[in-house]
Short mmCIF file of C-alpha atoms in Angstrom, two decimals:
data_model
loop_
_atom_site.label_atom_id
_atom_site.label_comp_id
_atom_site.label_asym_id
_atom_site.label_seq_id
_atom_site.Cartn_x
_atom_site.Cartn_y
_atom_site.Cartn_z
CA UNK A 1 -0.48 -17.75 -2.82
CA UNK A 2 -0.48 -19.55 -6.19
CA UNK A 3 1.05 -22.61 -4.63
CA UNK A 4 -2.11 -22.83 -1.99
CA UNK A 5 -4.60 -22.22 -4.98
CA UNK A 6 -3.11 -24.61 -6.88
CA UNK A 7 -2.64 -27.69 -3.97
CA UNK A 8 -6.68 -26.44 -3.22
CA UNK A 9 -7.57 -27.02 -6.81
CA UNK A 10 -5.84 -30.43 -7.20
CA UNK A 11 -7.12 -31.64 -4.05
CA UNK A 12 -3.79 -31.75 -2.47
CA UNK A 13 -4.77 -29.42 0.56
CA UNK A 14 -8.09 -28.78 2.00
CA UNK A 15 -9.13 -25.36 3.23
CA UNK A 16 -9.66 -25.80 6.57
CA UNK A 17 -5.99 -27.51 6.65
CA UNK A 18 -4.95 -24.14 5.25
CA UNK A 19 -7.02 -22.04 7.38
CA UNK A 20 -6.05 -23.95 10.79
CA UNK A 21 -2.30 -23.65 9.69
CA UNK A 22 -2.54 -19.65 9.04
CA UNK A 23 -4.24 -19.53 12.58
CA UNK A 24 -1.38 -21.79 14.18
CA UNK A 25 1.03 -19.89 12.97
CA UNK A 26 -1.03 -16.58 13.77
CA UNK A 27 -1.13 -17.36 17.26
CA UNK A 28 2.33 -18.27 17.47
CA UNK A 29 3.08 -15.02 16.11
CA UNK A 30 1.18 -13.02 18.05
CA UNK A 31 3.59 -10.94 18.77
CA UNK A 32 4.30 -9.74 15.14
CA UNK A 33 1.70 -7.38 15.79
CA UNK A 34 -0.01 -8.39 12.12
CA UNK A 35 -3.87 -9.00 13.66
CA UNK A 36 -5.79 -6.54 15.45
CA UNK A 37 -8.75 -8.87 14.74
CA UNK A 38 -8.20 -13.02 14.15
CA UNK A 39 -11.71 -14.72 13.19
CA UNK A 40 -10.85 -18.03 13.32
CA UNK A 41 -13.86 -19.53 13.73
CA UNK A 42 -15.75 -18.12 11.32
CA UNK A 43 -12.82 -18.32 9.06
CA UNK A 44 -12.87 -22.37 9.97
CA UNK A 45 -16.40 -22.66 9.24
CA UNK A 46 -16.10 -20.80 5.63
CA UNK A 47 -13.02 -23.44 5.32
CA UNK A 48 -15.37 -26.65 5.63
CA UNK A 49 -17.95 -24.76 3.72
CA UNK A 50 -15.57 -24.45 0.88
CA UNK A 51 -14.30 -27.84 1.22
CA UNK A 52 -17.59 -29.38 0.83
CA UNK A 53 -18.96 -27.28 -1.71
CA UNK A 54 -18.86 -26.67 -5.69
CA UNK A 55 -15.76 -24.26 -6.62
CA UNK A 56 -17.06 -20.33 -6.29
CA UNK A 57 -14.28 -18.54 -8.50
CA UNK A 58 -10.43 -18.17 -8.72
CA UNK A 59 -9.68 -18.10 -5.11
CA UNK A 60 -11.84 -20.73 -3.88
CA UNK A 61 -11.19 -21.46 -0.22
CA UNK A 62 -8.11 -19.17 0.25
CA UNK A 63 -7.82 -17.15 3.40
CA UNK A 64 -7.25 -13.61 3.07
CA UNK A 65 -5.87 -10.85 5.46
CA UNK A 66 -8.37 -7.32 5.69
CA UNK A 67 -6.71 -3.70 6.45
CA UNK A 68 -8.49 -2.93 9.70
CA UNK A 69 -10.09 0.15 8.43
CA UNK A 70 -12.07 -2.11 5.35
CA UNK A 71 -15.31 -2.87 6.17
CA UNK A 72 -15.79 -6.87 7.40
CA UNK A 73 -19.68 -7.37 8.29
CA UNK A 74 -19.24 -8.56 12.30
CA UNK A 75 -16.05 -7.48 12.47
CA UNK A 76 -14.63 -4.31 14.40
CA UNK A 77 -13.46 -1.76 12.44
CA UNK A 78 -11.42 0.15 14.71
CA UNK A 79 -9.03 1.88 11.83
CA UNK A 80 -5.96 1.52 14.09
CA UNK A 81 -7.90 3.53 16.75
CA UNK A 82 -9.01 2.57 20.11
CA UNK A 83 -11.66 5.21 19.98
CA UNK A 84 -13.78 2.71 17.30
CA UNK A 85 -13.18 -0.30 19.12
CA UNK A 86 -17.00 -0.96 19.33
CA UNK A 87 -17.77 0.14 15.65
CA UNK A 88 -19.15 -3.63 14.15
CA UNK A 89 -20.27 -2.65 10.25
CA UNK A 90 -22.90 -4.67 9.31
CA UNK A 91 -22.06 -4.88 5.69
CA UNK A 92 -18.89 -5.58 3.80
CA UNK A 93 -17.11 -3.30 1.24
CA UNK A 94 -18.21 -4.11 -1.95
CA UNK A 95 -14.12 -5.25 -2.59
CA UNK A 96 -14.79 -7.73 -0.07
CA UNK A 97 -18.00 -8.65 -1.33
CA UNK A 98 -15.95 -9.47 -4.75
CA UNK A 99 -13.61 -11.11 -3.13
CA UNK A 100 -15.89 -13.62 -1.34
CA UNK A 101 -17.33 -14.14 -4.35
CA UNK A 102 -14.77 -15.17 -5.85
CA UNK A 103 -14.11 -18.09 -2.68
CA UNK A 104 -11.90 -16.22 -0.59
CA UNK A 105 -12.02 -16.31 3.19
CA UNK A 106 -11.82 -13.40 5.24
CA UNK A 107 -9.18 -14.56 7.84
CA UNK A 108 -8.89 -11.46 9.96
CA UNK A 109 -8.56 -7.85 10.13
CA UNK A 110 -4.61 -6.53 10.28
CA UNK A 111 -3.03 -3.53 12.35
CA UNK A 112 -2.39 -0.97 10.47
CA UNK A 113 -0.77 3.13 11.83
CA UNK A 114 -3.68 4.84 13.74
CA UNK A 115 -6.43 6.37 10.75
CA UNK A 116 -4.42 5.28 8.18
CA UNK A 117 -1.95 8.98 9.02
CA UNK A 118 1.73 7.60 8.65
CA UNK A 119 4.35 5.24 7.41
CA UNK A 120 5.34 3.02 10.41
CA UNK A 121 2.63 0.96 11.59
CA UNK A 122 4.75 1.65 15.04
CA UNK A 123 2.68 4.33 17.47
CA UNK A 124 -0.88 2.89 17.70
CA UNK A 125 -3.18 1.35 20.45
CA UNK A 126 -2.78 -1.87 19.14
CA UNK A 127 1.27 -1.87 19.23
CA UNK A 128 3.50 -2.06 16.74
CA UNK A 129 3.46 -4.20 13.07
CA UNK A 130 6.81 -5.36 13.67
CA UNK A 131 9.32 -6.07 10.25
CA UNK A 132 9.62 -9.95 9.75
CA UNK A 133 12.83 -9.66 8.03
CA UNK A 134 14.01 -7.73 11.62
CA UNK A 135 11.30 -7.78 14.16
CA UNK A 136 13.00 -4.98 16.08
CA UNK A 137 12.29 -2.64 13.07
CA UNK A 138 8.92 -1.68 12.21
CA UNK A 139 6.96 -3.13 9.04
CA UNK A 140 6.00 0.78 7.48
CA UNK A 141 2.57 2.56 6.95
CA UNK A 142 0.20 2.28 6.97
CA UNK A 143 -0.95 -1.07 5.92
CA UNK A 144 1.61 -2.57 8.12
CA UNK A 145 -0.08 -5.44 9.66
CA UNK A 146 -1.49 -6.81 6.59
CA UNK A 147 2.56 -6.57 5.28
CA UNK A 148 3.27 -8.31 8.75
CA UNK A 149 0.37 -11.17 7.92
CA UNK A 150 2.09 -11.23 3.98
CA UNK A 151 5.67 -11.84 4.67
CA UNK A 152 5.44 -13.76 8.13
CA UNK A 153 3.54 -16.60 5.85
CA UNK A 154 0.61 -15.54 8.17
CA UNK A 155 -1.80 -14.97 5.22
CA UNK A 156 -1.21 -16.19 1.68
CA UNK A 157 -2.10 -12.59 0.37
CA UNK A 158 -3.85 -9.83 2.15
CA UNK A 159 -5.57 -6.02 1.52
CA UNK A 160 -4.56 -2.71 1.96
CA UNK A 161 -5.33 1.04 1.34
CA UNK A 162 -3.21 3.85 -0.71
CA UNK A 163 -3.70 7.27 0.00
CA UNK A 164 0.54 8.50 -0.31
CA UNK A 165 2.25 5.21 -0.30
CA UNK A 166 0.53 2.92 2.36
CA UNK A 167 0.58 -0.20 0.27
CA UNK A 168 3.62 0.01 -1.03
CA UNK A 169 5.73 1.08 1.55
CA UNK A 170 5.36 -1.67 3.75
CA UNK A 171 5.30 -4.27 0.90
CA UNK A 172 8.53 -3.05 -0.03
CA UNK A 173 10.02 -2.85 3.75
CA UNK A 174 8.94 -6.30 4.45
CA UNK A 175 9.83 -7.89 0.96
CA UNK A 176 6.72 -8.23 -0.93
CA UNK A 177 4.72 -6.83 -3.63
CA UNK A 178 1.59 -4.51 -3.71
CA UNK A 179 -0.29 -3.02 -6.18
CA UNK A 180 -1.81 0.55 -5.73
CA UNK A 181 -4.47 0.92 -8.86
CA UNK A 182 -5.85 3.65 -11.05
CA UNK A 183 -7.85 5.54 -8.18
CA UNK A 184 -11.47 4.55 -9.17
CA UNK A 185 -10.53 0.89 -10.53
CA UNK A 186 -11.66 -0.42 -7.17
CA UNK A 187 -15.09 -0.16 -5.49
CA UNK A 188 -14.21 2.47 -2.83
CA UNK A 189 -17.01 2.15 0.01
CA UNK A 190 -16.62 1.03 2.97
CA UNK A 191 -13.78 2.24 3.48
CA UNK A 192 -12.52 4.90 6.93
CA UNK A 193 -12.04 7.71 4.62
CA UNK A 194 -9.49 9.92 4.05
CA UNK A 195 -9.52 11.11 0.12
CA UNK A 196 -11.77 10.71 -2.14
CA UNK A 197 -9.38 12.21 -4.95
CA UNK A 198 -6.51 9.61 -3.61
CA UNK A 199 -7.64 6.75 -1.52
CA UNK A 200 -8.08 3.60 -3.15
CA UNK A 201 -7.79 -0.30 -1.70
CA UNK A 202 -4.70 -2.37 -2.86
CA UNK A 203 -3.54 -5.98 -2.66
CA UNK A 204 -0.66 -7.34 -1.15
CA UNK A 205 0.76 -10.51 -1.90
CA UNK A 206 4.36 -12.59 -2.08
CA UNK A 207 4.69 -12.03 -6.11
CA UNK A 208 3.77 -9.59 -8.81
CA UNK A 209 1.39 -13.20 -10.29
CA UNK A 210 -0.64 -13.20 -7.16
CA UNK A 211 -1.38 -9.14 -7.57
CA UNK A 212 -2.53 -10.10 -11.44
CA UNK A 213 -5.28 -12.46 -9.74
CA UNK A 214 -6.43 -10.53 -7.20
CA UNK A 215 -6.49 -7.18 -9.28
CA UNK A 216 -8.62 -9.26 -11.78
CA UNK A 217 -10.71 -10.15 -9.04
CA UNK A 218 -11.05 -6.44 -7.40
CA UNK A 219 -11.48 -4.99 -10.46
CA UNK A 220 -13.19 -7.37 -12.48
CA UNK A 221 -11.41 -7.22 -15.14
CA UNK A 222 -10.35 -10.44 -17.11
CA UNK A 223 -7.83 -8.55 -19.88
CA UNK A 224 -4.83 -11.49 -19.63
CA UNK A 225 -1.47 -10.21 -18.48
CA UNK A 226 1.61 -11.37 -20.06
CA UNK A 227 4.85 -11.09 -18.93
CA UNK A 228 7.07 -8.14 -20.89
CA UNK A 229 9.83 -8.27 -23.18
CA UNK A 230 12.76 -6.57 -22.09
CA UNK A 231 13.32 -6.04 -25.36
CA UNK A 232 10.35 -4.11 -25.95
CA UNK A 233 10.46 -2.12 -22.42
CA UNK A 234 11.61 1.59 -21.77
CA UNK A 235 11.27 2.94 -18.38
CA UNK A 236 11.67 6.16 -17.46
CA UNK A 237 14.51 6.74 -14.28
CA UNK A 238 14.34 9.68 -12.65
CA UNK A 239 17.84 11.36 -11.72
CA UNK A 240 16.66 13.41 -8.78
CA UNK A 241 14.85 13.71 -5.78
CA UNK A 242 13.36 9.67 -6.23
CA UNK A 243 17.07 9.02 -5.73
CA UNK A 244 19.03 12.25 -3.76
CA UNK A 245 19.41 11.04 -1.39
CA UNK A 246 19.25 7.10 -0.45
CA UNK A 247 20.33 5.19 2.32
CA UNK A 248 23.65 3.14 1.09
CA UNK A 249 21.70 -0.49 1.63
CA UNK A 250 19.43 1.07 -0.83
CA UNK A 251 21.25 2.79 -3.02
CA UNK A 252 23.39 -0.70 -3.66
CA UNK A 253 20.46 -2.70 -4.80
CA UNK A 254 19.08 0.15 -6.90
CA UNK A 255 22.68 0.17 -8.51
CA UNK A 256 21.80 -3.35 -8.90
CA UNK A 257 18.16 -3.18 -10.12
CA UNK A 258 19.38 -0.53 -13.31
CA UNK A 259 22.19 -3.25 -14.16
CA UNK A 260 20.05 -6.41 -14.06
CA UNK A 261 17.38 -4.24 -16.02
CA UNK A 262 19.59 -2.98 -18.60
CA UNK A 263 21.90 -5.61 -19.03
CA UNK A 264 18.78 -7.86 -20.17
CA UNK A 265 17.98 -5.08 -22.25
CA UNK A 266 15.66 -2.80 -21.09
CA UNK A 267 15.86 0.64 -22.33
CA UNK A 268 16.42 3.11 -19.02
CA UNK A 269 15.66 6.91 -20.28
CA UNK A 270 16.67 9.70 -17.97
CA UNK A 271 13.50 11.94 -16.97
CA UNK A 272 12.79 14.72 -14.46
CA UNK A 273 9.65 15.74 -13.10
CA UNK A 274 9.37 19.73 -11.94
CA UNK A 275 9.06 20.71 -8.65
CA UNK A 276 8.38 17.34 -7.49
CA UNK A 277 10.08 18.21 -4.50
CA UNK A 278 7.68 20.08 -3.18
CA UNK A 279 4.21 18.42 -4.65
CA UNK A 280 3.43 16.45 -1.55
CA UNK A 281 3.74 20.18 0.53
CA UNK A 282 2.22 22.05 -1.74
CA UNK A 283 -0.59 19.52 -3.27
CA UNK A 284 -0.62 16.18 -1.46
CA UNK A 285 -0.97 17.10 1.73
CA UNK A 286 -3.20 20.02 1.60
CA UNK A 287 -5.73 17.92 -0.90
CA UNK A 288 -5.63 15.38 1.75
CA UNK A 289 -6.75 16.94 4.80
CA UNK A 290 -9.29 19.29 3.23
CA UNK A 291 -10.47 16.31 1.68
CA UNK A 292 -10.69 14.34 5.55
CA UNK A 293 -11.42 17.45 6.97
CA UNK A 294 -15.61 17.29 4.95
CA UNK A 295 -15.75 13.24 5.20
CA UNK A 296 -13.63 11.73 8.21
CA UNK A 297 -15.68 13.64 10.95
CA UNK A 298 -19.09 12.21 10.14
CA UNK A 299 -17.57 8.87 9.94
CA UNK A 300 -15.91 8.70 13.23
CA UNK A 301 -18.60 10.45 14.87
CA UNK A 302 -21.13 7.39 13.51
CA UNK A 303 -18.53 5.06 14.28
CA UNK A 304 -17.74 6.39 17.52
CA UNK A 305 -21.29 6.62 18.14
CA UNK A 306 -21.54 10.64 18.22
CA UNK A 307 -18.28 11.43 20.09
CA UNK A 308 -17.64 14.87 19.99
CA UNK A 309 -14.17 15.88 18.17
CA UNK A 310 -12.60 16.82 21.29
CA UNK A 311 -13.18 13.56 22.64
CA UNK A 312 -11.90 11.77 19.95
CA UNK A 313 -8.53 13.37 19.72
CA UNK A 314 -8.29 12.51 22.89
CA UNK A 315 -8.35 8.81 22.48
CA UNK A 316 -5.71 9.01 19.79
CA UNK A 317 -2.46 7.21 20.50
CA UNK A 318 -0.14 8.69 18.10
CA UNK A 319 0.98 12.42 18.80
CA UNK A 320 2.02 12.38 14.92
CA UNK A 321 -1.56 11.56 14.04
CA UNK A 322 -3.11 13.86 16.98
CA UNK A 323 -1.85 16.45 15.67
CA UNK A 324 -2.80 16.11 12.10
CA UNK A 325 -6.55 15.03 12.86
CA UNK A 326 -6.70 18.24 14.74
CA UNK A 327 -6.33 19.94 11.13
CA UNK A 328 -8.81 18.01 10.16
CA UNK A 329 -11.72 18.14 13.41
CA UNK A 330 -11.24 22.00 12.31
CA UNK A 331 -11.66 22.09 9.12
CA UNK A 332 -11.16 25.87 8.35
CA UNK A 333 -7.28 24.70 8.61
CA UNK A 334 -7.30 24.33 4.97
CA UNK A 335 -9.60 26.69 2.62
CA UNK A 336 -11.65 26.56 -0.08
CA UNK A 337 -9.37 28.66 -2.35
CA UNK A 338 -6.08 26.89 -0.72
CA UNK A 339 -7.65 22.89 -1.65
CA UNK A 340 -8.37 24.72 -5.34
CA UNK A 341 -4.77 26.06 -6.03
CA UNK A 342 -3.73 22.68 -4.51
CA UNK A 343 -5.81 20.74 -6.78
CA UNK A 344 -4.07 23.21 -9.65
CA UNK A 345 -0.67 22.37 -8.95
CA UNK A 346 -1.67 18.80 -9.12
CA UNK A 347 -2.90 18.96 -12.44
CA UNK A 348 -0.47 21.51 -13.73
CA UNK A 349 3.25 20.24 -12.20
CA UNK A 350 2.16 16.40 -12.09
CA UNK A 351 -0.16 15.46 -13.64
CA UNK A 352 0.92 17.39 -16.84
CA UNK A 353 4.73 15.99 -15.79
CA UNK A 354 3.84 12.46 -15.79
CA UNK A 355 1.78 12.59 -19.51
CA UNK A 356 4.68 14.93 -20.57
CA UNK A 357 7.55 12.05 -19.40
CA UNK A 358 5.60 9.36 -20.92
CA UNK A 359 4.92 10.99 -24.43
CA UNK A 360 8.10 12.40 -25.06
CA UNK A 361 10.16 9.24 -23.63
CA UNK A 362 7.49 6.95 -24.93
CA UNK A 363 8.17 4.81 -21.33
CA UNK A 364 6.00 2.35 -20.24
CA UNK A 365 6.37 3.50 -16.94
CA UNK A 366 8.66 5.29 -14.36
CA UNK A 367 11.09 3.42 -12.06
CA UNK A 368 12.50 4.46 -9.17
CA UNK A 369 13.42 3.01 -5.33
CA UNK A 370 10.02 2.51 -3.35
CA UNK A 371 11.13 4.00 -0.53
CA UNK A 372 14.61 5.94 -0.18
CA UNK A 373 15.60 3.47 2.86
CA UNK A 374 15.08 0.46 4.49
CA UNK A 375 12.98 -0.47 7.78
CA UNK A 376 13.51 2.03 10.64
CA UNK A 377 13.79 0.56 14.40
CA UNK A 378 11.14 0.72 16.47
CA UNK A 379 12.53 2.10 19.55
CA UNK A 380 14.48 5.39 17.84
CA UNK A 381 13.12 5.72 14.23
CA UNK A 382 9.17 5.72 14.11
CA UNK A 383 9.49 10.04 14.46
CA UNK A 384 12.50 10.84 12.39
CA UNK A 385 15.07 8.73 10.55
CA UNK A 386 18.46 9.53 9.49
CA UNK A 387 19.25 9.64 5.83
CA UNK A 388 22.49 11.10 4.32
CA UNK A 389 23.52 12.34 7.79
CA UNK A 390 20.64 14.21 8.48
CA UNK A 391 17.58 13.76 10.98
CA UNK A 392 14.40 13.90 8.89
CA UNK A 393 10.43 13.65 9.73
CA UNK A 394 9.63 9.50 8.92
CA UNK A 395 6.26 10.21 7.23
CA UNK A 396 7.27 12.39 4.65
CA UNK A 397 10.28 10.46 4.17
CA UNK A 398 9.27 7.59 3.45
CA UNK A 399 6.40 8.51 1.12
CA UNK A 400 8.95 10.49 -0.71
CA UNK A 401 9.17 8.62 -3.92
CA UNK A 402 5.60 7.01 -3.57
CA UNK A 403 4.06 10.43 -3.30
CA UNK A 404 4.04 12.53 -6.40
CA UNK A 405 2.53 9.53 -8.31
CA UNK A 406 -0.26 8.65 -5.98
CA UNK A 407 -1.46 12.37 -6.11
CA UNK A 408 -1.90 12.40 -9.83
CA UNK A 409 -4.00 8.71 -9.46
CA UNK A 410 -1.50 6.86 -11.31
CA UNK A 411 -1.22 3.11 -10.97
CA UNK A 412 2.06 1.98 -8.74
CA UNK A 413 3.39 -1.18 -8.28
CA UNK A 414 6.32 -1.91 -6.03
CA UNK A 415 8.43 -5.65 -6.88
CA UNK A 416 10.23 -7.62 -4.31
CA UNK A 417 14.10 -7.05 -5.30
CA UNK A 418 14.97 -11.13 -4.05
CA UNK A 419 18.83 -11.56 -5.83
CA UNK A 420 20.59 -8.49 -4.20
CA UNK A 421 23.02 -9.08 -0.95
CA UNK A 422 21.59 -10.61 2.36
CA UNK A 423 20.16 -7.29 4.00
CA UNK A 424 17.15 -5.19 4.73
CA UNK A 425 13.94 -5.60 1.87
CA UNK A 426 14.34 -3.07 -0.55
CA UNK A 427 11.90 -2.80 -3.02
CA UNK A 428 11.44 -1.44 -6.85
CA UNK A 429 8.56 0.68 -8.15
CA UNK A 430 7.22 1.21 -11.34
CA UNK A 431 4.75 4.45 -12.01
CA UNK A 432 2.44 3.76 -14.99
CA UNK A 433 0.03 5.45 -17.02
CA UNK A 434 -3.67 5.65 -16.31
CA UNK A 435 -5.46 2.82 -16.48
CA UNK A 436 -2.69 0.72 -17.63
CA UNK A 437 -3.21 -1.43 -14.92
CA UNK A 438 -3.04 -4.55 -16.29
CA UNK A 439 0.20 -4.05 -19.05
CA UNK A 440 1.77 -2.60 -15.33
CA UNK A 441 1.23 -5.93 -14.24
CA UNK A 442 2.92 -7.64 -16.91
CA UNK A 443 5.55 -5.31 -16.62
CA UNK A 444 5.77 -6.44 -13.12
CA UNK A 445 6.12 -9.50 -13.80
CA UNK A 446 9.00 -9.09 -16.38
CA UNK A 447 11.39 -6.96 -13.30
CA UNK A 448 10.20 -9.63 -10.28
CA UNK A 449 11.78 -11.96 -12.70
CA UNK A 450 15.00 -10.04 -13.79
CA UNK A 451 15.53 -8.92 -10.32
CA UNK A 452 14.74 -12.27 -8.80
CA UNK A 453 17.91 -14.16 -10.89
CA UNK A 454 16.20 -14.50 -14.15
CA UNK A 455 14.26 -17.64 -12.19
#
């Protein structure tokens, strides 16, 4: 993305040269499965607007890839579902209204796993997001098109959402980065809801520099990010469950990640969390669907244009997601008093855990595998996926280790791991403390480079 902005600024490379490019190649690539929506001529005509006129901000003229359930005035916003085909907003989300202000064209909006409920990107109306790296393995959930767009080279950078791990889960199956912020950093309207205690909008991009412009462009927020000094980095590792089991593919380049990290000498601390095993069951998920339960309904009813719940589980693709939005259509399937002693164990077994890891380890942030294992296939792994011998649900799986962290709001960032063997991507995260966003960055920066060959 930086080399675009740069060959824009210095005259080197129009916009609408970009933009027709990223269509080309779009087209050609059709099927990737990254698109649901490609506006290419209004994306064209933003191009020569931007090419004739005075520079608007830090992306100026650069064409950027939507998550198909973020708002796009006169674009469907059919949230991976063929039931809100028709739905048009009239009004972007205020992140895209910061965005164009800041020059950036919206190129198109990206597949994604039907309402935003998975991991694969694999089961919905639209087909799958298929894995550049491997297109016969999926690209993850549920921002998987926008991945797709990302790593194909269909979109110089692109936007997702985060509710469990649906940034940076893809970004790390496909090979690039994404940033999930603070929840609340990021304007949060216009968005198909799901949680209002966990949602939030994140970019995705090819490097951990393109996430610091776009988060200071999201966020508004100019603090300057330098990179770390390994030197004067500790990182908490945790010793179980973020890494009992892994695949082998990733368990050798995590092997590899805690050498390169420590041999340039970062300080690894050991750390547990308690009964982070079972915080997703017993929190995450139960927050999540009481939460959709009281604001999804409304919103696909307007969208849908008053269809009745019945008729909208009917139009869902995904038996997966089916099943789970009829937990949410009735929403007695989670109580009052259950969501409170969810919201309890939240604050009391992670939240707690994370500020008690960070004070008494003084780390700058947790680091872990993104995801336990690599890109599933298509045809046999989009329901369960074999890890350590064993046949395991996908979804849960593979927002294992992006999970606990997203529940207690914490910023995550997961870092392209570029200098390990030819195989699958496999990608490192980092948990931070609240509203750290920007020293995560630079953090980010600091590991991208380690892991990338020191380069």
């Amino acid at each position: 993305m930086h080399t675009a902005l740069s060959r824009l600024a210095a005259g080197t490379l129009t916009s609408v040269s970009l933009t027709e490019e990223l269509i080309a190649r779009a087209e050609r690539a059709g099927d990737l499965g990254a698109f649901v929506t490609l506006d290419a001529d209004r994306a064209l005509a933003e191009a020569a607007a931007a090419d004739r006129g005075p520079v608007r901000g830090p992306l100026h003229g650069l064409p950027i890839a939507v998550k198909d359930n973020i708002h796009v005035a006169g674009l469907p916003n059919t949230a991976g579902c063929e039931a809100l085909a028709g739905f048009v907003p009239d009004q972007d989300a205020r992140a895209i209204t910061r965005l164009r202000a800041a020059g950036a064209i919206v190129l198109g909006k990206t597949n994604m796993h039907e309402l935003a409920l998975g991991a694969t990107t694999a089961g919905g109306p639209y087909g799958p997001a298929r894995n550049p790296a491997d297109p016969t393995r999926f690209a993850g959930g549920s921002s998987g098109g926008t991945a797709t767009a990302v790593a194909a080279g269909l979109a110089p950078a692109g936007l997702g959402t985060d509710t469990g791990g649906s940034v940076r889960v893809p970004a790390a199956l496909t090979g690039i980065a994404g940033l999930r912020p603070t929840t609340g950093r990021y304007p949060a309207d216009g968005v198909t809801p799901l949680s209002w205690t966990r949602d939030t909008i994140g970019p995705m991009a090819p490097t951990v520099a393109d996430l610091v412009l776009l988060d200071s462009v999201l966020a508004a927020d100019r603090l300057p990010v330098d990179e770390a000094d390994p030197r004067d980095v500790v990182l908490a590792v945790p010793e179980h469950h973020f890494t009992e089991p892994l695949h082998p593919r990733t368990a050798e380049v995590w092997e590899h990640c805690l050498h390169v990290l420590g041999s340039a000498g970062v300080r690894l601390v050991p750390a547990r969390l308690p009964e982070v095993e079972t915080a997703e069951e017993r929190a995450g998920f139960p927050i999540t669907l009481y939460e959709a339960a009281r604001q999804l309904p409304g919103y696909l009813s307007t969208a849908a244009y008053g269809t009745d719940p019945a008729g909208l589980l009917a139009r869902i693709t995904d038996a997966d997601v089916r099943t789970t939005m009829e937990r949410v259509v009735f929403p007695q399937a989670i109580t009052e008093s259950a969501y409170k002693a969810a919201l309890g164990i939240r604050d009391r077994v992670l939240v707690d855990g994370y500020r008690r890891i960070f004070r008494t380890t003084g780390a700058h942030a947790v680091l872990f595998p993104t995801t336990p294992l690599p890109a599933g296939r298509i045809d046999t792994d989009t329901e369960r996926v074999r890890l350590d011998g064993v046949l395991r649900p996908a979804f849960p799986t593979y927002i294992r280790n992006t999970g606990p962290g997203s529940v207690a709001a914490l910023p995550g960032l997961t870092v392209p791991v570029r200098s390990a063997d030819p195989g699958l991507p496999v990608g490192a995260a980092l948990d931070a403390p609240w509203n750290t966003d920007r020293r995560l960055l630079g953090l980010g920066l600091l590991v991208e480079k380690l892991l990338d060959g020191g380069a």
